[in-house]
Amino acid sequence: MSSQAVQLRISDSHVVMDNGILQVYLSNPGGFVTRIQYNGIDNLLEALNEKNNRGYWDVVWSEAGSTGTTGTFERILGTSFKVIIQNEEQVEISFTRMWDPSLKGKQSPLNIDKRYVMLRNSSGFYSYAIFEHLKEWPPFNISQTRIVYKLRKDKFHYMAVADDRQRFMPLPDDRLPGRGVELVPPEAVLLVHPVEPEFTGEVDDKYQYSCNNEDLEVHGWISSESKTDPPMGFWVIIPSNEFRSGGLVKQNLTSHVGPISLAMFLSAHYAGEDIVLKLQPNEPWKKVFGPTFVYLNTLLDGEDPLELWEDAKNQMNKEVQSWPYDFPASEDFQKSNQRGSVCGTLLVQDRCLSDEYILAEGAYIGLAPPGDSGSWQRECKGYQFWTRANEEGYFSINNIRSGDYNLYAWVPGFIGEYWNNVVITITPVHFVRTVQHAGCEINVGDIIYEPPRDGPTLWEIGIPDRSAAEFYVPDPNPKFRQYGLWERYADLYPNEDLIYTVGVSDYRKDWFFAQVTRKKNDGSYQGTTWQIKFNLDEVEASGIYKLRLALASANVSELQVRVNDPKQDPALFTSGVIGKDNAIARHGIHGLYWLFNIDVPGLLLGEGANTIFLTQAMATGPLALFQGIMYDYIRLEGPNPFLPIKANKLN
């Protein structure tokens, strides 16, 4: 590896960062990455593209009051270049663009400072940005911001997102008319005459390669070997989730046909308008996105190209362990000595399961801006810090930026979530003379989560883990990340909707993963009604039973509940129209989480056979085929925890 000092070369049209391992060319003052030289290759980026369409930051924004998740697409063009740090060990450069009122309606009202960093002996480069909106500026919405890298299509053909999600990919040409047929939604393209015949009949869709934030740390491409060039890897490494919206289980795009690799920061994918950042009148806002790391690697002769993926994972672990980085020069990026930590132990109290506290093993525990229960999954303006509890329920959240937070948690295996409205303040640390004080450390001790519970479980369907993955997914290869699964419902249930019998049916085989609409003979769609049949040996007529309905996803849906009368009017319960997460169309197995707790009067139930009818009533508009819900978990509770009621149990 080179030990050359980092060099910076500046001309009127471009800037070059060079550490002897790679050279990164950026337009001056635009700040677009136009060329990456590495291992004797003149440019890893697609030189056939315009210079502003190879490596860039972008933002999608809209005027205040706009609805939906779309808007004006804007590549972020710098107007001023500045050298921040230049020495033998490090170069950091800045490309800024400033907003003024004359640009209203023409440009997102943001000051943006794009930074690029190269370190000595580092096989890659870093990028981060500071977005700022001043109080007096117009309110507006941001639905997306990200970094995009577009690689050479003649070299990069093998993509890796995870150990079990990697493959040779079609070419971008295969998506063009003549070779591909656009489907619904238009991101999906059926490959009918691809350049490589092996891809014939496949559907290509970038959403097939989406990933939960918690698992989205490294992804990228491996180049094909040639007579002159060994295989090389191009990897995007995202070492922290703190600057991404929606928490650990928010899903984002990764890499896809292009070849393209992304670093997503804000997006409405798998959440919808609920997670669009909406700045209000007189609301100031500032946020640091990144740094992320582009890592390049290559092989010695005779090595397995997949070793590049293993090496990229090792590098990712090094980057994660180095977070927060100590080299960014911006004062807006807080270093480790300016941050704090919160630790404690989470216990679950459910007296219908145990007289003792239950250890919250594997719980998701996080700090996010103050809000209310569950608000973190729609939060996008601030920073979030999450961890998983160990087998004893102990957790430690480290490297928390200074600020005010609430503590949030949810526990796989239990419905609902913990939220404490007490504000936890992380205070910045300052130097006193030459002594560095320890960071702000807070121990919250034992915290108790009491999940919703009125009475004993009479029956349950599924696993409360905020996902529909345990239910029946046809042809799982890979499970649920396929185009057209929604159409399989009508194949499986051609004449009548799903009927599930407690104690007889198996949710792994007999509960379809999504309650979708049904296509009629005239091409329109209609809602569907599923039935849950169960027996009760005795009923407390004066008691109130409780139906818990936890949803893993909802897309423009209305869930109606009726008991023992399919025509009950009004229905016992209706959710109203909820959700715009589009997880069904985008091959997700979850979107946003919903929990409904429904009182069922004992008078509606009878001894012996009973039926609960679950109707998804919405089926309107051109995308009615994607209207539907995914269940996470369903439970019926008896009315009295001290009076057990006999009932058939689910096997």
Tab-separated table of N, CA and C in Angstrom, residues 88-234:
chain	number	residue	atom	x	y	z
A	88	GLU	N	0.004	16.407	4.660
A	88	GLU	CA	0.447	15.120	4.130
A	88	GLU	C	-0.478	13.971	4.534
A	89	GLU	N	-1.199	14.132	5.627
A	89	GLU	CA	-2.042	13.053	6.140
A	89	GLU	C	-3.482	13.131	5.670
A	90	GLN	N	-3.927	14.319	5.275
A	90	GLN	CA	-5.361	14.486	5.019
A	90	GLN	C	-5.615	15.678	4.115
A	91	VAL	N	-6.605	15.498	3.253
A	91	VAL	CA	-7.161	16.613	2.487
A	91	VAL	C	-8.665	16.629	2.735
A	92	GLU	N	-9.202	17.792	3.063
A	92	GLU	CA	-10.649	17.967	3.134
A	92	GLU	C	-11.006	19.210	2.344
A	93	ILE	N	-11.957	19.045	1.412
A	93	ILE	CA	-12.357	20.153	0.550
A	93	ILE	C	-13.865	20.347	0.647
A	94	SER	N	-14.285	21.565	0.345
A	94	SER	CA	-15.680	21.963	0.530
A	94	SER	C	-16.223	22.586	-0.746
A	95	PHE	N	-17.443	22.185	-1.113
A	95	PHE	CA	-18.170	22.786	-2.229
A	95	PHE	C	-19.501	23.270	-1.669
A	96	THR	N	-19.693	24.564	-1.634
A	96	THR	CA	-20.892	25.118	-1.008
A	96	THR	C	-21.791	25.775	-2.042
A	97	ARG	N	-23.043	25.816	-1.687
A	97	ARG	CA	-23.991	26.637	-2.424
A	97	ARG	C	-24.897	27.305	-1.395
A	98	MET	N	-25.078	28.607	-1.554
A	98	MET	CA	-25.851	29.405	-0.616
A	98	MET	C	-27.161	29.826	-1.266
A	99	TRP	N	-28.215	29.902	-0.442
A	99	TRP	CA	-29.533	30.260	-0.975
A	99	TRP	C	-29.837	31.712	-0.649
A	100	ASP	N	-30.563	32.356	-1.544
A	100	ASP	CA	-31.071	33.694	-1.232
A	100	ASP	C	-32.488	33.815	-1.797
A	101	PRO	N	-33.256	34.810	-1.326
A	101	PRO	CA	-34.680	34.887	-1.677
A	101	PRO	C	-34.971	34.986	-3.170
A	102	SER	N	-34.016	35.439	-3.968
A	102	SER	CA	-34.262	35.517	-5.411
A	102	SER	C	-34.429	34.133	-6.035
A	103	LEU	N	-34.020	33.096	-5.302
A	103	LEU	CA	-34.101	31.730	-5.818
A	103	LEU	C	-35.378	31.014	-5.385
A	104	LYS	N	-36.279	31.734	-4.719
A	104	LYS	CA	-37.500	31.110	-4.220
A	104	LYS	C	-38.268	30.438	-5.352
A	105	GLY	N	-38.634	29.186	-5.127
A	105	GLY	CA	-39.375	28.418	-6.116
A	105	GLY	C	-38.502	27.776	-7.172
A	106	LYS	N	-37.241	28.195	-7.252
A	106	LYS	CA	-36.333	27.663	-8.267
A	106	LYS	C	-35.328	26.675	-7.685
A	107	GLN	N	-35.068	26.800	-6.399
A	107	GLN	CA	-34.049	25.984	-5.756
A	107	GLN	C	-34.475	25.716	-4.322
A	108	SER	N	-34.158	24.543	-3.807
A	108	SER	CA	-34.506	24.227	-2.422
A	108	SER	C	-33.872	25.254	-1.492
A	109	PRO	N	-34.659	25.810	-0.555
A	109	PRO	CA	-34.144	26.866	0.328
A	109	PRO	C	-33.217	26.306	1.407
A	110	LEU	N	-32.021	25.951	0.982
A	110	LEU	CA	-31.020	25.352	1.852
A	110	LEU	C	-29.655	25.927	1.531
A	111	ASN	N	-28.865	26.161	2.559
A	111	ASN	CA	-27.416	26.266	2.395
A	111	ASN	C	-26.863	24.853	2.495
A	112	ILE	N	-26.041	24.462	1.533
A	112	ILE	CA	-25.499	23.100	1.520
A	112	ILE	C	-23.988	23.171	1.367
A	113	ASP	N	-23.317	22.469	2.242
A	113	ASP	CA	-21.856	22.386	2.231
A	113	ASP	C	-21.482	20.920	2.023
A	114	LYS	N	-21.025	20.588	0.813
A	114	LYS	CA	-20.593	19.218	0.502
A	114	LYS	C	-19.103	19.102	0.804
A	115	ARG	N	-18.743	18.102	1.578
A	115	ARG	CA	-17.347	17.896	1.945
A	115	ARG	C	-16.843	16.561	1.395
A	116	TYR	N	-15.586	16.558	0.953
A	116	TYR	CA	-14.904	15.333	0.539
A	116	TYR	C	-13.578	15.256	1.275
A	117	VAL	N	-13.249	14.046	1.751
A	117	VAL	CA	-12.057	13.845	2.564
A	117	VAL	C	-11.267	12.655	2.024
A	118	MET	N	-9.960	12.823	1.909
A	118	MET	CA	-9.076	11.706	1.582
A	118	MET	C	-7.963	11.647	2.612
A	119	LEU	N	-7.680	10.428	3.099
A	119	LEU	CA	-6.653	10.212	4.103
A	119	LEU	C	-5.469	9.456	3.493
A	120	ARG	N	-4.340	9.632	4.107
A	120	ARG	CA	-3.139	8.916	3.683
A	120	ARG	C	-3.331	7.405	3.885
A	121	ASN	N	-2.862	6.612	2.920
A	121	ASN	CA	-2.901	5.143	2.973
A	121	ASN	C	-4.318	4.584	3.054
A	122	SER	N	-5.285	5.351	2.619
A	122	SER	CA	-6.679	4.913	2.649
A	122	SER	C	-7.131	4.581	1.233
A	123	SER	N	-7.698	3.402	1.063
A	123	SER	CA	-8.129	2.966	-0.261
A	123	SER	C	-9.572	3.405	-0.514
A	124	GLY	N	-9.767	4.714	-0.488
A	124	GLY	CA	-11.100	5.246	-0.709
A	124	GLY	C	-11.172	6.704	-0.323
A	125	PHE	N	-12.399	7.225	-0.247
A	125	PHE	CA	-12.604	8.616	0.150
A	125	PHE	C	-13.946	8.745	0.852
A	126	TYR	N	-14.069	9.806	1.639
A	126	TYR	CA	-15.254	10.060	2.450
A	126	TYR	C	-16.024	11.256	1.888
A	127	SER	N	-17.322	11.236	2.154
A	127	SER	CA	-18.132	12.404	1.798
A	127	SER	C	-19.187	12.632	2.875
A	128	TYR	N	-19.396	13.898	3.202
A	128	TYR	CA	-20.499	14.266	4.093
A	128	TYR	C	-21.000	15.639	3.692
A	129	ALA	N	-22.136	16.035	4.228
A	129	ALA	CA	-22.708	17.334	3.867
A	129	ALA	C	-23.456	17.911	5.058
A	130	ILE	N	-23.466	19.239	5.108
A	130	ILE	CA	-24.230	19.958	6.126
A	130	ILE	C	-25.342	20.718	5.416
A	131	PHE	N	-26.581	20.377	5.749
A	131	PHE	CA	-27.753	21.062	5.213
A	131	PHE	C	-28.243	22.045	6.274
A	132	GLU	N	-28.566	23.271	5.842
A	132	GLU	CA	-29.062	24.265	6.795
A	132	GLU	C	-30.181	25.083	6.170
A	133	HIS	N	-31.251	25.249	6.956
A	133	HIS	CA	-32.393	26.076	6.565
A	133	HIS	C	-32.584	27.129	7.649
A	134	LEU	N	-32.551	28.394	7.269
A	134	LEU	CA	-32.675	29.471	8.251
A	134	LEU	C	-34.141	29.756	8.571
A	135	LYS	N	-34.338	30.266	9.764
A	135	LYS	CA	-35.688	30.482	10.290
A	135	LYS	C	-36.544	31.344	9.367
A	136	GLU	N	-35.936	32.370	8.780
A	136	GLU	CA	-36.730	33.319	7.983
A	136	GLU	C	-36.986	32.838	6.561
A	137	TRP	N	-36.455	31.702	6.197
A	137	TRP	CA	-36.619	31.207	4.831
A	137	TRP	C	-37.963	30.500	4.648
A	138	PRO	N	-38.395	30.307	3.406
A	138	PRO	CA	-39.715	29.703	3.161
A	138	PRO	C	-39.788	28.276	3.688
A	139	PRO	N	-40.930	27.897	4.241
A	139	PRO	CA	-41.122	26.486	4.603
A	139	PRO	C	-41.173	25.639	3.332
A	140	PHE	N	-40.764	24.378	3.445
A	140	PHE	CA	-40.810	23.489	2.281
A	140	PHE	C	-40.637	22.054	2.758
A	141	ASN	N	-40.713	21.123	1.810
A	141	ASN	CA	-40.634	19.698	2.124
A	141	ASN	C	-39.411	19.073	1.450
A	142	ILE	N	-38.804	18.095	2.125
A	142	ILE	CA	-37.755	17.274	1.517
A	142	ILE	C	-38.196	15.822	1.614
A	143	SER	N	-38.363	15.171	0.482
A	143	SER	CA	-38.758	13.761	0.509
A	143	SER	C	-37.567	12.829	0.328
A	144	GLN	N	-36.461	13.350	-0.207
A	144	GLN	CA	-35.315	12.461	-0.423
A	144	GLN	C	-34.024	13.255	-0.516
A	145	THR	N	-32.958	12.690	0.045
A	145	THR	CA	-31.609	13.165	-0.258
A	145	THR	C	-30.671	11.974	-0.150
A	146	ARG	N	-29.633	11.977	-0.989
A	146	ARG	CA	-28.781	10.795	-1.111
A	146	ARG	C	-27.510	11.156	-1.867
A	147	ILE	N	-26.552	10.197	-1.911
A	147	ILE	CA	-25.404	10.249	-2.810
A	147	ILE	C	-25.574	9.133	-3.829
A	148	VAL	N	-25.251	9.433	-5.082
A	148	VAL	CA	-25.381	8.473	-6.180
A	148	VAL	C	-24.027	8.297	-6.852
A	149	TYR	N	-23.647	7.041	-7.091
A	149	TYR	CA	-22.458	6.732	-7.889
A	149	TYR	C	-22.883	5.824	-9.040
A	150	LYS	N	-22.551	6.240	-10.266
A	150	LYS	CA	-22.891	5.470	-11.461
A	150	LYS	C	-21.595	4.941	-12.078
A	151	LEU	N	-21.469	3.626	-12.079
A	151	LEU	CA	-20.234	2.967	-12.459
A	151	LEU	C	-20.253	2.543	-13.933
A	152	ARG	N	-19.099	2.112	-14.398
A	152	ARG	CA	-18.964	1.699	-15.792
A	152	ARG	C	-19.721	0.397	-16.042
A	153	LYS	N	-20.631	0.447	-17.001
A	153	LYS	CA	-21.435	-0.747	-17.276
A	153	LYS	C	-20.642	-1.823	-18.003
A	154	ASP	N	-19.494	-1.447	-18.609
A	154	ASP	CA	-18.687	-2.460	-19.297
A	154	ASP	C	-17.790	-3.229	-18.329
A	155	LYS	N	-17.725	-2.794	-17.065
A	155	LYS	CA	-16.828	-3.449	-16.113
A	155	LYS	C	-17.537	-4.070	-14.922
A	156	PHE	N	-18.549	-3.398	-14.366
A	156	PHE	CA	-19.142	-3.851	-13.107
A	156	PHE	C	-20.446	-4.601	-13.377
A	157	HIS	N	-20.408	-5.927	-13.163
A	157	HIS	CA	-21.558	-6.773	-13.489
A	157	HIS	C	-22.050	-7.596	-12.311
A	158	TYR	N	-21.249	-7.702	-11.251
A	158	TYR	CA	-21.629	-8.532	-10.098
A	158	TYR	C	-21.903	-7.620	-8.911
A	159	MET	N	-23.097	-7.763	-8.327
A	159	MET	CA	-23.528	-6.879	-7.247
A	159	MET	C	-23.683	-7.683	-5.963
A	160	ALA	N	-23.299	-7.076	-4.837
A	160	ALA	CA	-23.429	-7.728	-3.530
A	160	ALA	C	-24.058	-6.756	-2.538
A	161	VAL	N	-25.124	-7.205	-1.890
A	161	VAL	CA	-25.822	-6.425	-0.871
A	161	VAL	C	-25.712	-7.107	0.492
A	162	ALA	N	-25.643	-8.429	0.479
A	162	ALA	CA	-25.524	-9.223	1.702
A	162	ALA	C	-24.915	-10.561	1.322
A	163	ASP	N	-24.583	-11.365	2.337
A	163	ASP	CA	-24.000	-12.678	2.055
A	163	ASP	C	-24.908	-13.520	1.174
A	164	ASP	N	-26.206	-13.410	1.390
A	164	ASP	CA	-27.154	-14.221	0.642
A	164	ASP	C	-27.921	-13.416	-0.408
A	165	ARG	N	-27.434	-12.230	-0.723
A	165	ARG	CA	-28.084	-11.406	-1.746
A	165	ARG	C	-26.985	-10.794	-2.626
A	166	GLN	N	-26.466	-11.609	-3.536
A	166	GLN	CA	-25.454	-11.152	-4.468
A	166	GLN	C	-25.549	-11.989	-5.735
A	167	ARG	N	-25.246	-11.361	-6.871
A	167	ARG	CA	-25.452	-12.058	-8.143
A	167	ARG	C	-24.905	-11.229	-9.296
A	168	PHE	N	-24.784	-11.885	-10.468
A	168	PHE	CA	-24.545	-11.147	-11.701
A	168	PHE	C	-25.837	-10.430	-12.077
A	169	MET	N	-25.707	-9.211	-12.583
A	169	MET	CA	-26.871	-8.361	-12.836
A	169	MET	C	-27.049	-8.085	-14.326
A	170	PRO	N	-28.301	-7.840	-14.739
A	170	PRO	CA	-28.536	-7.410	-16.112
A	170	PRO	C	-27.857	-6.067	-16.393
A	171	LEU	N	-27.822	-5.705	-17.670
A	171	LEU	CA	-27.271	-4.418	-18.082
A	171	LEU	C	-28.364	-3.358	-18.096
A	172	PRO	N	-27.995	-2.079	-17.984
A	172	PRO	CA	-29.022	-1.034	-18.077
A	172	PRO	C	-29.726	-1.046	-19.433
A	173	ASP	N	-29.025	-1.486	-20.478
A	173	ASP	CA	-29.637	-1.564	-21.814
A	173	ASP	C	-30.834	-2.510	-21.816
A	174	ASP	N	-30.814	-3.507	-20.934
A	174	ASP	CA	-31.886	-4.499	-20.904
A	174	ASP	C	-33.209	-3.912	-20.445
A	175	ARG	N	-33.166	-2.745	-19.821
A	175	ARG	CA	-34.381	-2.097	-19.348
A	175	ARG	C	-35.002	-1.172	-20.396
A	176	LEU	N	-34.328	-0.981	-21.510
A	176	LEU	CA	-34.796	-0.053	-22.536
A	176	LEU	C	-35.863	-0.705	-23.406
A	177	PRO	N	-36.744	0.104	-24.029
A	177	PRO	CA	-37.748	-0.451	-24.945
A	177	PRO	C	-37.090	-1.305	-26.024
A	178	GLY	N	-37.714	-2.428	-26.319
A	178	GLY	CA	-37.143	-3.366	-27.270
A	178	GLY	C	-36.505	-4.548	-26.570
A	179	ARG	N	-35.803	-4.257	-25.480
A	179	ARG	CA	-35.224	-5.332	-24.670
A	179	ARG	C	-36.043	-5.594	-23.411
A	180	GLY	N	-36.735	-4.572	-22.927
A	180	GLY	CA	-37.524	-4.716	-21.717
A	180	GLY	C	-38.908	-4.127	-21.895
A	181	VAL	N	-39.844	-4.606	-21.078
A	181	VAL	CA	-41.223	-4.115	-21.095
A	181	VAL	C	-41.542	-3.550	-19.726
A	182	GLU	N	-41.904	-2.282	-19.683
A	182	GLU	CA	-42.216	-1.637	-18.409
A	182	GLU	C	-43.489	-2.214	-17.817
A	183	LEU	N	-43.439	-2.487	-16.517
A	183	LEU	CA	-44.577	-3.041	-15.799
A	183	LEU	C	-45.147	-1.982	-14.858
A	184	VAL	N	-46.021	-2.429	-13.967
A	184	VAL	CA	-46.583	-1.557	-12.935
A	184	VAL	C	-46.116	-2.083	-11.584
A	185	PRO	N	-45.455	-1.219	-10.778
A	185	PRO	CA	-45.063	0.162	-11.033
A	185	PRO	C	-43.912	0.232	-12.038
A	186	PRO	N	-43.645	1.427	-12.616
A	186	PRO	CA	-42.716	1.525	-13.750
A	186	PRO	C	-41.268	1.197	-13.426
A	187	GLU	N	-40.905	1.175	-12.133
A	187	GLU	CA	-39.533	0.777	-11.802
A	187	GLU	C	-39.270	-0.683	-12.163
A	188	ALA	N	-40.333	-1.468	-12.286
A	188	ALA	CA	-40.213	-2.886	-12.624
A	188	ALA	C	-40.256	-3.057	-14.138
A	189	VAL	N	-39.291	-3.800	-14.667
A	189	VAL	CA	-39.194	-4.019	-16.113
A	189	VAL	C	-39.005	-5.508	-16.367
A	190	LEU	N	-39.854	-6.068	-17.238
A	190	LEU	CA	-39.721	-7.453	-17.663
A	190	LEU	C	-38.679	-7.524	-18.772
A	191	LEU	N	-37.666	-8.358	-18.589
A	191	LEU	CA	-36.581	-8.474	-19.568
A	191	LEU	C	-36.967	-9.526	-20.603
A	192	VAL	N	-37.228	-9.071	-21.823
A	192	VAL	CA	-37.690	-9.980	-22.877
A	192	VAL	C	-36.593	-10.307	-23.884
A	193	HIS	N	-35.689	-9.362	-24.155
A	193	HIS	CA	-34.575	-9.607	-25.071
A	193	HIS	C	-33.288	-9.036	-24.481
A	194	PRO	N	-32.869	-9.528	-23.313
A	194	PRO	CA	-31.662	-8.975	-22.699
A	194	PRO	C	-30.411	-9.334	-23.497
A	195	VAL	N	-29.364	-8.545	-23.295
A	195	VAL	CA	-28.097	-8.804	-23.981
A	195	VAL	C	-27.595	-10.198	-23.637
A	196	GLU	N	-27.671	-10.551	-22.350
A	196	GLU	CA	-27.305	-11.893	-21.900
A	196	GLU	C	-28.576	-12.725	-21.776
A	197	PRO	N	-28.729	-13.767	-22.589
A	197	PRO	CA	-29.988	-14.533	-22.602
A	197	PRO	C	-30.368	-15.132	-21.253
A	198	GLU	N	-29.398	-15.325	-20.366
A	198	GLU	CA	-29.703	-15.939	-19.071
A	198	GLU	C	-30.701	-15.127	-18.256
A	199	PHE	N	-30.846	-13.833	-18.576
A	199	PHE	CA	-31.759	-12.982	-17.809
A	199	PHE	C	-33.166	-12.920	-18.419
A	200	THR	N	-33.391	-13.623	-19.534
A	200	THR	CA	-34.694	-13.584	-20.197
A	200	THR	C	-35.794	-14.052	-19.249
A	201	GLY	N	-36.862	-13.263	-19.175
A	201	GLY	CA	-38.002	-13.612	-18.335
A	201	GLY	C	-37.923	-13.071	-16.923
A	202	GLU	N	-36.777	-12.522	-16.548
A	202	GLU	CA	-36.664	-11.921	-15.223
A	202	GLU	C	-37.365	-10.568	-15.179
A	203	VAL	N	-37.775	-10.175	-13.980
A	203	VAL	CA	-38.228	-8.812	-13.736
A	203	VAL	C	-37.136	-8.106	-12.950
A	204	ASP	N	-36.668	-6.978	-13.476
A	204	ASP	CA	-35.673	-6.187	-12.757
A	204	ASP	C	-36.358	-5.004	-12.094
A	205	ASP	N	-36.061	-4.815	-10.828
A	205	ASP	CA	-36.670	-3.729	-10.054
A	205	ASP	C	-35.710	-3.391	-8.924
A	206	LYS	N	-35.337	-2.124	-8.833
A	206	LYS	CA	-34.356	-1.726	-7.816
A	206	LYS	C	-34.838	-2.007	-6.400
A	207	TYR	N	-36.149	-2.059	-6.208
A	207	TYR	CA	-36.671	-2.296	-4.859
A	207	TYR	C	-36.500	-3.743	-4.410
A	208	GLN	N	-36.150	-4.637	-5.327
A	208	GLN	CA	-35.876	-6.015	-4.938
A	208	GLN	C	-34.630	-6.118	-4.058
A	209	TYR	N	-33.824	-5.064	-4.060
A	209	TYR	CA	-32.557	-5.102	-3.329
A	209	TYR	C	-32.549	-4.136	-2.146
A	210	SER	N	-33.740	-3.710	-1.718
A	210	SER	CA	-33.841	-2.854	-0.536
A	210	SER	C	-33.416	-3.620	0.707
A	211	CYS	N	-33.145	-2.865	1.758
A	211	CYS	CA	-32.590	-3.469	2.967
A	211	CYS	C	-32.956	-2.615	4.175
A	212	ASN	N	-33.179	-3.253	5.322
A	212	ASN	CA	-33.358	-2.514	6.571
A	212	ASN	C	-32.088	-1.733	6.896
A	213	ASN	N	-32.253	-0.551	7.466
A	213	ASN	CA	-31.077	0.247	7.837
A	213	ASN	C	-30.097	-0.541	8.709
A	214	GLU	N	-30.620	-1.357	9.624
A	214	GLU	CA	-29.734	-2.080	10.541
A	214	GLU	C	-28.794	-3.030	9.805
A	215	ASP	N	-29.197	-3.464	8.609
A	215	ASP	CA	-28.377	-4.391	7.824
A	215	ASP	C	-27.698	-3.709	6.646
A	216	LEU	N	-27.938	-2.413	6.499
A	216	LEU	CA	-27.458	-1.692	5.321
A	216	LEU	C	-26.193	-0.920	5.700
A	217	GLU	N	-25.085	-1.637	5.737
A	217	GLU	CA	-23.822	-1.023	6.129
A	217	GLU	C	-22.802	-1.022	5.003
A	218	VAL	N	-22.859	-2.014	4.118
A	218	VAL	CA	-21.948	-2.052	2.974
A	218	VAL	C	-22.643	-2.759	1.813
A	219	HIS	N	-22.465	-2.220	0.639
A	219	HIS	CA	-22.979	-2.842	-0.583
A	219	HIS	C	-22.201	-2.281	-1.761
A	220	GLY	N	-22.280	-2.965	-2.893
A	220	GLY	CA	-21.557	-2.449	-4.051
A	220	GLY	C	-21.363	-3.479	-5.130
A	221	TRP	N	-20.264	-3.335	-5.874
A	221	TRP	CA	-20.067	-4.069	-7.119
A	221	TRP	C	-18.658	-4.640	-7.210
A	222	ILE	N	-18.561	-5.752	-7.950
A	222	ILE	CA	-17.274	-6.353	-8.303
A	222	ILE	C	-17.157	-6.339	-9.822
A	223	SER	N	-16.021	-5.857	-10.318
A	223	SER	CA	-15.828	-5.778	-11.763
A	223	SER	C	-15.453	-7.144	-12.329
A	224	SER	N	-15.715	-7.300	-13.621
A	224	SER	CA	-15.349	-8.540	-14.303
A	224	SER	C	-13.863	-8.532	-14.632
A	225	GLU	N	-13.250	-9.704	-14.517
A	225	GLU	CA	-11.825	-9.820	-14.807
A	225	GLU	C	-11.585	-9.738	-16.305
A	226	SER	N	-10.502	-9.098	-16.691
A	226	SER	CA	-10.109	-9.043	-18.098
A	226	SER	C	-8.648	-9.455	-18.212
A	227	LYS	N	-8.145	-9.478	-19.442
A	227	LYS	CA	-6.751	-9.864	-19.650
A	227	LYS	C	-5.792	-8.890	-18.970
A	228	THR	N	-6.225	-7.658	-18.869
A	228	THR	CA	-5.326	-6.631	-18.316
A	228	THR	C	-5.679	-6.216	-16.899
A	229	ASP	N	-6.935	-6.452	-16.481
A	229	ASP	CA	-7.377	-5.934	-15.187
A	229	ASP	C	-7.917	-7.051	-14.302
A	230	PRO	N	-7.414	-7.169	-13.081
A	230	PRO	CA	-7.999	-8.126	-12.142
A	230	PRO	C	-9.336	-7.588	-11.634
A	231	PRO	N	-10.154	-8.432	-11.002
A	231	PRO	CA	-11.419	-7.940	-10.424
A	231	PRO	C	-11.154	-6.861	-9.373
A	232	MET	N	-12.053	-5.873	-9.356
A	232	MET	CA	-11.974	-4.783	-8.388
A	232	MET	C	-13.335	-4.605	-7.736
A	233	GLY	N	-13.328	-4.111	-6.521
A	233	GLY	CA	-14.575	-3.846	-5.822
A	233	GLY	C	-14.790	-2.362	-5.612
A	234	PHE	N	-16.039	-1.940	-5.771
A	234	PHE	CA	-16.460	-0.568	-5.483
A	234	PHE	C	-17.560	-0.681	-4.444
